[in-house]
Amino acid sequence: MPKRVSTGIFGLDNILDGGLVPGAVYIVQGTPGAGKTILSNQFCFHRVTQGEKVLYVTLLAESHSRLMQHLSGMSFYDEARVPDSVFYVSGFDDLQTDGLQGILKLLNSETTRLQATTIVIDGLFVLEESVASEREFRQFINYLSNLANLLGSTILLLTNSRRGPTSPEFTMVDGWIEIGLMTLEYRSYRYLQVHKFRGSGFVLGRHMALITNDGMRVLPRLETVTGLAPNNGSDEPPLSTGVSELDSMLHGGLPHGSSTLALGPTGIGKTTLGLQFVGAATAEEPGLIFSFYETPKRICRKAAGLGLQLEEQIASGHVEVLWQSLTDTLLDDIGYRLLGAVRRRGVKRLFVDGIDAIEQSSIYPARLAPFLAALANALRDEGVTSMFTSEIPQLVGGEAEIAFGAVSAVAENIMLLRYVELESALRRVFSLVKVRESDFDSSIRELSITPQGLKLQPLPAPMEGLLTGHMHRQKPPGT
Amino acid sequence: MSSVSRHVLLVEDEPGAMMTVSLLLEMLGYRVTQAANGKRAIEALQGERPDIVVTDYMMPHMNGLELIAAMKAEADYATIPVILTSAALPFDIDARQVAAGFLSKPYRIDALTGLIESVLSKP
């Protein structure tokens, strides 16, 4: 594989199989406002941290001082590096005077003078407009490729031109990266797509991208870059659920590295179950609570009501609570945040409260199944035993409409929690529906939430009708 | 002295900045000669001696500091005052030591004219 130049842009190197290739020319195409300037400057300042120097040539673009003013709010921008390591110049006079030859001469002299190995030309469309023929432009791109090769420089050409893939610049350069904006209903999304990349494979298709004060983050579709290798599971002993009766039903605990889906209506005790699971975290088995609905403070308060010392565990670093806003959240952003938090602390016990929120953040429902499969596989690769909650709409009564669909990827084990009407009282019941490759106790237990935590007791007498919500005593045989 | 008789050599590589600053200076009564970089400024100096040079720092071929050094090395130009303008300067450069005046970019036109007048009023 050829040597790579890391872009320093989250996710982009994954898409490019390691980064850009030195001595190559790339087009970065995008409509105004798409993020070309941020992407290119982020790349430049990252290369500077690697000891390189950058020549940034503009042609009828925003003024350098205004550009620097806009960049000054970005965390990657380091004003101390300008102009010693990043040198902004205009090539307009050279273009006006000597045409494309003038630009080539300028690049040659300035890169030598500054010893720059990264070059950005902002305004390729200005060059296009200044040539008399396509042939002349093709020749220019050819010279540029040779120049990049001879200097060992990486050249980015920024353009907002809408010219297509058969135009000479696209056929002759080494790579073509498009940044765009798309609007679906009332929301707009920024995306990045690599159309061409010489020298290696790359991840095809559109990937969502975000611009924050930290610059651009590209979110490669999770299922294309992670959890790809087959995983045969773990031989390590099961993990305690934190509920002794449940561990007995599971003949020891949850299979190591497995995923569990806890299903039930609102208020039934799903979060309590998850809190007890993570509450069993230790320094050797760090825990993570990833919550969409309840803030860390509320979770801690809830845990305290169950006799769990969650605040102490957070303080000691055994547990972390991450709250994820549901506002304008992107599916892949959730995935990377979750996996990042898992990898950062070597999490072994994960509780995701609200898989429904993950489903809602998917723009394209068809992506949910492969996304969750990749997420589950990636978690398995990290040796994480995970528990997800999912809400059933019916509070009580009726057939439980449980359509697993995409979430079956995280449902190696299934726990069902329900309200039932039993002898003129509303009660909570619990049952195990499925456990990965293990025998388990399938009996229905009465669930109660006490100040000492969740309790699972045998029913007072043999009952049936859990799924209908109307439980009743089983009739004695022969009656 | 009125600005009518002031001749400014404006050295700037960015076409937008060059055009607008030139236009505003001319509207205020200055006479402006344009040069797109240090090398072109040296060529312009060979033609006509300006009262003052206002130069950007980051430019191709010859930057603002190189222009100042070249002017100081030439007896004919060494006494022409220079105002340096830039959004950024090398960390080891003290603009006050190398130029008669310094303006951080972006600047307002009245700040530039004020500095031009202040520099030219010094004996």
XYZ file of C-alpha atoms in Angstrom:
602
model
C 0.000 0.000 0.000
C 1.400 3.454 -0.866
C 2.392 5.788 1.972
C -0.556 7.786 3.258
C -1.033 11.364 4.391
C -3.433 11.465 7.315
C -6.116 14.126 6.850
C -6.723 14.681 10.567
C -10.434 14.752 9.801
C -12.474 12.320 11.861
C -13.723 9.495 9.694
C -12.165 10.616 6.419
C -9.054 8.465 6.694
C -11.305 5.433 7.282
C -13.140 6.172 4.065
C -9.832 6.686 2.205
C -8.269 3.499 3.526
C -5.680 5.415 5.533
C -5.572 8.910 4.052
C -4.516 10.784 0.939
C -1.532 9.738 -1.148
C 1.493 12.084 -1.254
C 2.407 13.434 -4.666
C -1.221 13.280 -5.780
C -3.848 15.813 -6.818
C -7.376 15.790 -5.410
C -10.473 17.763 -6.244
C -12.697 18.816 -3.362
C -16.003 19.794 -4.931
C -18.978 21.330 -3.224
C -21.606 24.001 -3.365
C -20.950 27.248 -1.489
C -21.342 26.601 2.233
C -20.787 22.875 1.947
C -17.555 23.007 3.960
C -14.691 22.934 1.423
C -12.765 25.712 3.137
C -13.121 24.149 6.562
C -12.135 20.701 5.311
C -9.086 22.002 3.466
C -7.893 24.234 6.310
C -8.437 21.484 8.869
C -6.306 19.251 6.686
C -3.637 21.978 6.385
C -3.402 22.643 10.113
C -3.244 18.915 10.792
C -0.349 18.562 8.358
C 1.370 21.433 10.159
C 1.170 19.471 13.419
C 3.035 16.733 11.529
C 5.874 19.171 10.839
C 4.849 20.107 7.298
C 4.405 23.489 5.680
C 1.407 24.586 3.662
C 0.914 26.907 0.706
C -2.698 28.064 0.374
C -3.385 29.827 -2.911
C -6.649 31.665 -3.451
C -8.169 32.968 -6.668
C -11.018 35.415 -6.226
C -12.015 33.846 -2.926
C -12.818 35.563 0.367
C -9.985 37.714 1.663
C -7.280 36.022 3.699
C -7.926 38.183 6.736
C -11.641 37.362 6.614
C -10.840 33.704 6.111
C -8.593 33.709 9.164
C -11.232 35.549 11.152
C -13.769 32.831 10.317
C -11.327 30.064 11.114
C -10.313 31.597 14.432
C -13.366 30.035 16.093
C -12.282 26.552 15.086
C -10.272 24.496 17.558
C -7.913 23.216 14.850
C -6.908 26.733 13.823
C -3.645 27.839 15.369
C -2.891 31.479 14.627
C 0.685 31.011 15.792
C 1.251 28.796 12.718
C 0.366 31.607 10.310
C 2.403 32.641 8.355
C 5.427 30.548 9.382
C 3.818 27.214 8.554
C 0.651 28.134 6.683
C 1.125 30.780 4.035
C -1.931 32.276 2.304
C -1.301 34.003 -1.015
C -3.381 35.089 -3.949
C -2.471 33.735 -7.354
C -4.744 36.101 -9.208
C -2.045 38.444 -10.487
C 0.003 35.515 -11.809
C -3.095 34.155 -13.555
C -3.930 37.538 -15.055
C -0.388 38.105 -16.253
C 0.777 34.691 -17.424
C -2.344 32.535 -17.463
C -2.131 28.939 -16.238
C 1.628 28.984 -16.782
C 1.781 31.763 -14.229
C -0.001 29.582 -11.677
C 2.382 26.690 -12.312
C 5.375 29.000 -11.917
C 3.886 30.420 -8.746
C 3.365 26.941 -7.264
C 6.853 25.892 -8.219
C 8.585 28.954 -6.795
C 6.504 29.312 -3.631
C 6.566 25.657 -2.618
C 10.337 25.683 -3.031
C 10.699 28.961 -1.161
C 8.448 27.863 1.700
C 9.365 24.173 1.527
C 5.663 23.418 1.491
C 4.483 19.856 1.000
C 0.773 20.572 1.148
C -0.783 22.876 -1.427
C -4.354 24.100 -1.652
C -5.712 25.987 -4.645
C -9.017 27.575 -3.706
C -10.993 28.429 -6.831
C -10.382 25.851 -9.546
C -13.409 27.213 -11.389
C -11.563 30.538 -11.862
C -8.840 28.630 -13.685
C -11.450 26.813 -15.785
C -12.982 30.112 -16.803
C -9.660 31.598 -17.785
C -8.658 28.978 -20.363
C -9.355 29.225 -24.060
C -9.962 25.512 -24.581
C -10.586 22.250 -22.742
C -7.296 21.061 -24.119
C -5.418 23.846 -22.405
C -7.120 23.030 -19.137
C -6.372 19.318 -19.556
C -2.729 20.214 -20.136
C -2.714 22.316 -16.981
C -4.102 19.453 -14.868
C -1.492 17.172 -16.401
C 1.306 19.605 -15.461
C -0.158 19.942 -12.011
C -0.087 16.155 -11.537
C 3.527 16.079 -12.610
C 4.377 18.952 -10.309
C 2.744 17.205 -7.334
C 4.670 14.069 -8.145
C 8.002 15.828 -8.573
C 7.599 17.865 -5.400
C 6.092 14.992 -3.440
C 3.301 17.377 -2.502
C -0.354 16.708 -1.861
C -2.479 19.168 -3.817
C -6.115 19.943 -3.073
C -8.119 21.807 -5.697
C -11.276 23.386 -4.321
C -14.142 24.085 -6.657
C -17.830 24.805 -6.603
C -18.134 23.913 -10.253
C -20.917 21.510 -11.095
C -18.995 19.985 -13.988
C -19.455 16.263 -14.291
C -17.207 13.211 -14.073
C -16.265 13.324 -17.747
C -14.693 16.776 -17.469
C -10.907 16.664 -17.810
C -10.167 17.709 -14.265
C -12.160 14.786 -12.875
C -10.712 12.222 -15.246
C -7.115 13.303 -14.698
C -6.828 13.932 -10.974
C -6.050 11.180 -8.491
C -9.135 11.637 -6.412
C -12.466 13.389 -6.274
C -14.214 14.191 -3.004
C -17.624 15.813 -3.014
C -19.136 17.642 -0.054
C -22.789 18.510 -0.336
C -25.952 19.485 1.413
C -29.241 17.659 1.053
C -32.618 18.465 2.497
C -35.134 15.849 3.525
C -38.430 17.316 4.664
C -37.418 20.133 7.017
C -33.917 18.980 7.926
C -30.717 19.549 6.007
C -27.802 17.197 6.110
C -24.195 17.630 5.122
C -22.597 14.667 3.390
C -19.257 13.648 1.950
C -18.830 11.259 -0.932
C -15.645 9.996 -2.517
C -16.248 9.419 -6.220
C -12.731 8.491 -7.203
C -9.581 7.532 -5.348
C -6.570 6.125 -7.146
C -4.202 3.810 -5.371
C -6.528 1.792 -3.182
C -10.055 0.901 -2.319
C -12.281 3.362 -0.524
C -15.698 3.293 1.048
C -18.282 4.071 -1.600
C -21.461 6.024 -1.085
C -22.561 9.004 0.933
C -21.466 9.534 4.500
C -23.002 12.097 6.790
C -20.721 14.908 7.942
C -20.974 17.461 10.711
C -19.309 20.826 11.166
C -18.813 22.036 14.701
C -16.286 24.337 16.343
C -13.889 21.400 16.157
C -14.139 21.401 12.379
C -15.535 18.723 10.140
C -16.375 15.216 11.298
C -17.210 12.682 8.660
C -19.295 9.746 9.802
C -18.567 6.753 7.577
C -21.686 4.581 7.529
C -20.944 2.457 10.567
C -21.738 -0.819 8.857
C -19.108 -0.117 6.177
C -16.138 0.295 8.491
C -16.747 -1.528 11.734
C -17.808 -4.925 13.005
C -16.975 -6.498 9.655
C -15.010 -9.525 10.877
C -16.914 -12.614 11.959
C -17.076 -13.069 15.712
C -17.720 -16.468 17.228
C -18.503 -15.202 20.689
C -16.641 -15.602 23.930
C -15.816 -18.578 26.158
C -15.495 -16.390 29.231
C -17.852 -17.008 32.159
C -21.247 -15.288 32.234
C -21.713 -11.834 33.725
C -23.954 -11.224 36.686
C -27.007 -9.123 35.876
C -26.855 -7.529 39.321
C -30.160 -9.242 40.174
C -29.507 -12.514 42.022
C -32.820 -14.166 41.073
C -32.245 -13.326 37.424
C -28.741 -14.779 37.555
C -30.298 -18.000 38.848
C -32.814 -18.012 35.985
C -29.894 -17.536 33.570
C -27.880 -20.298 35.282
C -25.124 -17.873 36.228
C -25.691 -14.662 34.304
C -25.714 -13.190 30.819
C -23.478 -14.876 28.244
C -20.241 -12.889 28.051
C -20.190 -10.524 25.065
C -23.871 -11.024 24.300
C -26.570 -8.412 23.711
C -29.861 -8.348 25.557
C -33.090 -6.640 24.622
C -35.370 -5.794 27.535
C -38.882 -5.190 26.239
C -41.694 -3.622 28.158
C -44.119 -0.710 28.488
C -43.205 2.567 30.093
C -42.519 2.527 33.830
C -42.299 -1.254 34.074
C -38.698 -1.374 35.327
C -36.525 -1.675 32.202
C -34.250 1.182 33.280
C -34.078 -0.287 36.793
C -32.930 -3.592 35.318
C -30.253 -1.833 33.299
C -29.078 0.219 36.265
C -28.610 -2.926 38.321
C -26.673 -4.518 35.471
C -24.287 -1.555 35.225
C -24.358 -1.148 39.005
C -22.373 -4.392 39.169
C -19.485 -2.684 37.331
C -15.996 -2.848 38.811
C -12.569 -1.490 37.895
C -12.033 -4.670 35.877
C -15.493 -4.502 34.311
C -16.187 -0.799 33.705
C -19.755 0.167 32.949
C -21.407 2.691 30.655
C -24.961 4.007 30.723
C -25.974 5.571 27.411
C -29.261 7.325 27.902
C -31.562 9.205 25.553
C -34.368 10.092 27.890
C -33.007 10.529 31.387
C -30.212 12.905 32.290
C -27.220 11.721 34.380
C -28.596 13.491 37.440
C -31.979 11.790 37.196
C -30.321 8.448 36.607
C -28.199 8.871 39.716
C -31.285 9.800 41.734
C -33.113 6.752 40.432
C -30.164 4.504 41.225
C -29.970 5.867 44.763
C -33.616 4.879 45.225
C -32.618 1.301 44.418
C -29.798 1.233 46.908
C -27.166 1.565 44.164
C -24.109 3.743 44.815
C -23.942 5.047 41.243
C -22.521 8.460 42.130
C -19.637 6.814 43.967
C -19.067 4.472 41.031
C -19.002 7.426 38.654
C -16.559 9.246 40.930
C -14.286 6.195 41.069
C -14.399 5.847 37.279
C -16.118 2.460 37.287
C -19.207 3.865 35.595
C -19.811 6.627 33.097
C -23.198 8.083 32.200
C -23.581 9.652 28.770
C -26.690 11.486 27.813
C -27.491 11.751 24.117
C -29.788 14.501 22.911
C -32.565 13.426 20.584
C -32.505 16.747 18.743
C -31.212 16.501 15.183
C -29.210 13.411 16.021
C -27.621 11.337 13.296
C -27.609 7.563 13.453
C -23.881 7.228 12.824
C -23.078 10.005 15.281
C -24.774 7.946 17.998
C -22.843 4.862 16.901
C -19.429 6.553 16.947
C -20.124 8.315 20.243
C -21.170 5.046 21.820
C -18.250 3.031 20.455
C -15.841 5.836 21.288
C -16.969 5.839 24.916
C -16.726 2.044 25.063
C -13.200 1.982 23.632
C -11.979 4.923 25.676
C -12.589 3.173 28.991
C -12.562 -0.483 27.965
C -16.225 -0.797 28.933
C -17.468 -4.333 29.622
C -20.998 -3.596 30.821
C -23.105 -1.387 28.576
C -26.655 -0.255 29.125
C -28.386 1.632 26.296
C -31.663 3.024 27.565
C -33.915 3.469 24.554
C -33.100 1.628 21.358
C -36.243 3.275 19.986
C -34.339 6.573 19.944
C -31.677 4.990 17.756
C -34.413 3.807 15.393
C -35.875 7.309 15.238
C -32.557 8.872 14.298
C -32.280 6.779 11.151
C -33.065 8.819 8.038
C -33.233 5.675 5.952
C -35.052 2.874 7.814
C -33.437 0.251 5.563
C -30.068 1.122 7.107
C -31.122 0.325 10.651
C -30.682 -3.459 10.481
C -27.128 -3.406 9.059
C -26.241 -0.524 11.393
C -27.362 -2.397 14.501
C -25.739 -5.609 13.290
C -22.435 -3.747 12.859
C -22.820 -2.060 16.232
C -23.562 -5.375 17.962
C -20.599 -7.019 16.260
C -18.279 -4.143 17.151
C -19.402 -4.352 20.790
C -18.808 -8.114 20.745
C -15.313 -7.467 19.339
C -14.665 -5.217 22.332
C -15.855 -7.931 24.732
C -18.829 -5.843 25.820
C -21.924 -7.413 27.312
C -24.744 -5.060 26.462
C -28.333 -4.458 27.416
C -30.784 -2.386 25.369
C -34.293 -1.368 26.298
C -37.205 -1.134 23.925
C -40.643 0.168 24.696
C -43.845 -1.736 23.961
C -46.761 0.631 23.329
C -49.464 -1.284 25.236
C -49.488 -0.667 28.939
C -51.615 -3.686 29.644
C -53.862 -6.103 27.831
C -54.090 -7.163 24.210
C -51.644 -9.294 22.353
C -48.133 -7.954 22.777
C -47.168 -6.707 19.352
C -43.511 -7.380 19.329
C -42.027 -6.898 15.884
C -38.292 -7.271 16.215
C -37.220 -6.384 12.687
C -33.970 -4.446 12.748
C -33.470 -4.680 16.509
C -33.137 -8.463 16.356
C -29.423 -7.772 15.785
C -29.126 -6.776 19.419
C -31.556 -9.384 20.701
C -29.411 -12.426 21.362
C -31.166 -12.518 24.709
C -34.708 -11.266 25.159
C -36.381 -10.299 28.407
C -40.073 -9.465 28.495
C -41.508 -7.226 31.186
C -45.279 -6.701 31.310
C -48.094 -5.321 33.399
C -50.798 -7.900 33.954
C -54.145 -7.868 35.584
C -54.159 -10.613 38.161
C -56.962 -11.223 40.577
C -58.158 -7.584 40.563
C -54.665 -6.095 40.862
C -52.138 -4.710 38.394
C -48.846 -6.518 38.721
C -45.504 -6.572 36.977
C -44.262 -9.838 35.563
C -40.984 -10.858 33.998
C -39.929 -13.699 31.767
C -36.932 -14.739 29.742
C -37.872 -15.355 26.130
C -34.524 -16.278 24.654
C -30.912 -16.626 25.801
C -27.987 -17.071 23.408
C -26.857 -20.680 23.190
C -27.831 -21.328 26.805
C -30.420 -23.133 28.802
C -32.520 -20.887 31.055
C -35.471 -20.868 33.396
C -38.470 -19.835 31.303
C -40.889 -19.495 34.193
C -42.833 -16.279 34.685
C -41.790 -14.302 37.736
C -43.471 -11.497 39.557
C -41.312 -8.378 39.366
C -41.192 -5.854 42.135
C -39.069 -2.743 42.555
C -37.920 -2.282 46.133
C -35.517 0.119 47.874
C -33.029 -2.757 47.697
C -33.507 -3.114 43.952
C -35.393 -5.326 41.602
C -36.825 -8.610 42.896
C -38.086 -11.546 40.852
C -40.300 -13.874 42.843
C -42.152 -16.993 41.724
C -45.851 -16.397 41.120
C -48.141 -17.368 43.985
C -49.625 -20.138 41.851
C -49.167 -21.466 38.304
C -50.473 -18.764 35.953
C -51.035 -18.339 32.259
C -51.989 -15.483 29.935
C -48.859 -13.329 30.179
C -48.970 -12.292 26.555
C -52.629 -11.297 26.673
C -52.108 -9.231 29.800
C -54.935 -11.044 31.566
C -53.258 -13.613 33.765
C -55.198 -16.243 35.529
C -54.484 -19.308 37.524
C -53.894 -22.379 35.443
C -56.757 -24.805 35.685
C -55.750 -27.969 37.498
C -55.262 -30.890 35.097
C -58.475 -32.776 34.302
C -60.823 -29.887 35.075
C -0.101 68.645 3.995
C -3.327 67.666 2.258
C -3.815 64.077 1.117
C -4.272 65.369 -2.457
C -0.544 65.323 -3.016
C 0.091 61.965 -1.317
C 1.268 59.204 -3.572
C 0.754 55.731 -2.123
C 2.302 52.561 -3.526
C -0.177 49.889 -2.484
C 1.281 46.384 -2.498
C -1.391 43.710 -2.180
C -1.834 40.278 -3.778
C -5.554 39.887 -3.163
C -7.430 41.494 -6.067
C -10.516 42.330 -3.992
C -8.546 44.106 -1.297
C -6.369 45.866 -3.859
C -9.332 47.229 -5.750
C -11.386 48.395 -2.792
C -8.534 49.952 -0.833
C -7.284 51.716 -3.992
C -10.750 53.012 -4.759
C -11.340 54.343 -1.259
C -7.912 55.981 -1.078
C -8.482 57.630 -4.436
C -11.905 58.859 -3.310
C -10.148 60.444 -0.331
C -7.738 62.254 -2.622
C -4.718 59.960 -2.594
C -2.949 58.913 -5.744
C -2.422 55.167 -5.792
C -0.017 52.951 -7.688
C -0.729 49.229 -7.477
C 1.658 46.302 -7.201
C 0.557 42.679 -6.692
C 3.628 41.571 -4.745
C 7.061 42.702 -3.568
C 8.745 42.100 -6.895
C 6.210 44.190 -8.716
C 6.612 46.876 -6.068
C 10.351 47.074 -6.751
C 9.540 47.454 -10.458
C 7.089 50.230 -9.618
C 9.643 52.010 -7.418
C 11.994 52.132 -10.372
C 9.393 54.170 -12.233
C 8.195 56.734 -9.727
C 9.031 57.398 -6.113
C 5.910 57.295 -3.887
C 5.495 59.218 -0.647
C 4.708 56.046 1.216
C 4.440 52.276 0.639
C 1.559 50.305 2.148
C 2.334 46.632 1.829
C 0.686 43.380 2.752
C 2.887 40.712 4.302
C 1.682 37.383 2.856
C 2.279 37.616 -0.885
C 3.860 35.359 -3.490
C 7.328 35.839 -4.987
C 8.409 38.524 -2.508
C 6.564 39.071 0.762
C 6.183 42.345 2.641
C 9.168 41.823 4.901
C 11.369 40.891 1.954
C 10.202 44.046 0.204
C 11.102 46.186 3.220
C 14.535 44.538 3.406
C 15.098 45.104 -0.318
C 14.098 48.762 0.000
C 16.400 49.315 2.969
C 19.254 47.825 0.999
C 18.761 50.334 -1.801
C 19.775 53.921 -0.959
C 17.147 55.412 -3.280
C 14.301 53.670 -1.470
C 15.647 53.377 2.060
C 14.039 56.596 3.223
C 10.541 55.838 1.878
C 8.330 55.044 4.851
C 6.541 51.696 4.773
C 3.345 50.633 6.477
C 3.029 46.886 6.893
C -0.424 45.277 6.944
C -1.197 41.653 7.680
C -3.547 39.274 9.449
C -0.494 37.444 10.755
C 3.236 37.982 11.043
C 6.074 35.551 11.744
C 6.284 35.011 15.506
C 9.802 36.503 15.745
C 8.983 39.731 13.930
C 8.208 42.956 15.760
C 6.456 45.052 13.133
C 7.380 48.302 14.915
C 11.054 47.491 14.462
C 10.870 46.819 10.729
C 8.217 49.238 9.464
C 7.155 52.814 10.094
C 3.678 51.564 10.931
C 1.678 48.369 11.233
C -1.997 47.641 10.712
C -3.605 44.309 11.530
C -5.949 43.031 8.840
C -8.834 43.459 8.402
C -8.667 47.211 8.991
C -10.955 50.182 8.477
C -10.006 52.693 5.813
C -9.904 55.546 8.344
C -7.369 53.575 10.364
C -5.176 53.296 7.286
C -5.462 56.944 6.296
C -4.887 57.984 9.916
C -1.718 55.916 10.021
C -0.534 57.206 6.629
C -0.974 60.796 7.799
C 0.651 60.087 11.145
C 3.699 58.444 9.552
C 4.079 61.172 6.949
C 3.740 63.950 9.521
C 6.807 62.718 11.392
C 9.905 64.724 10.609
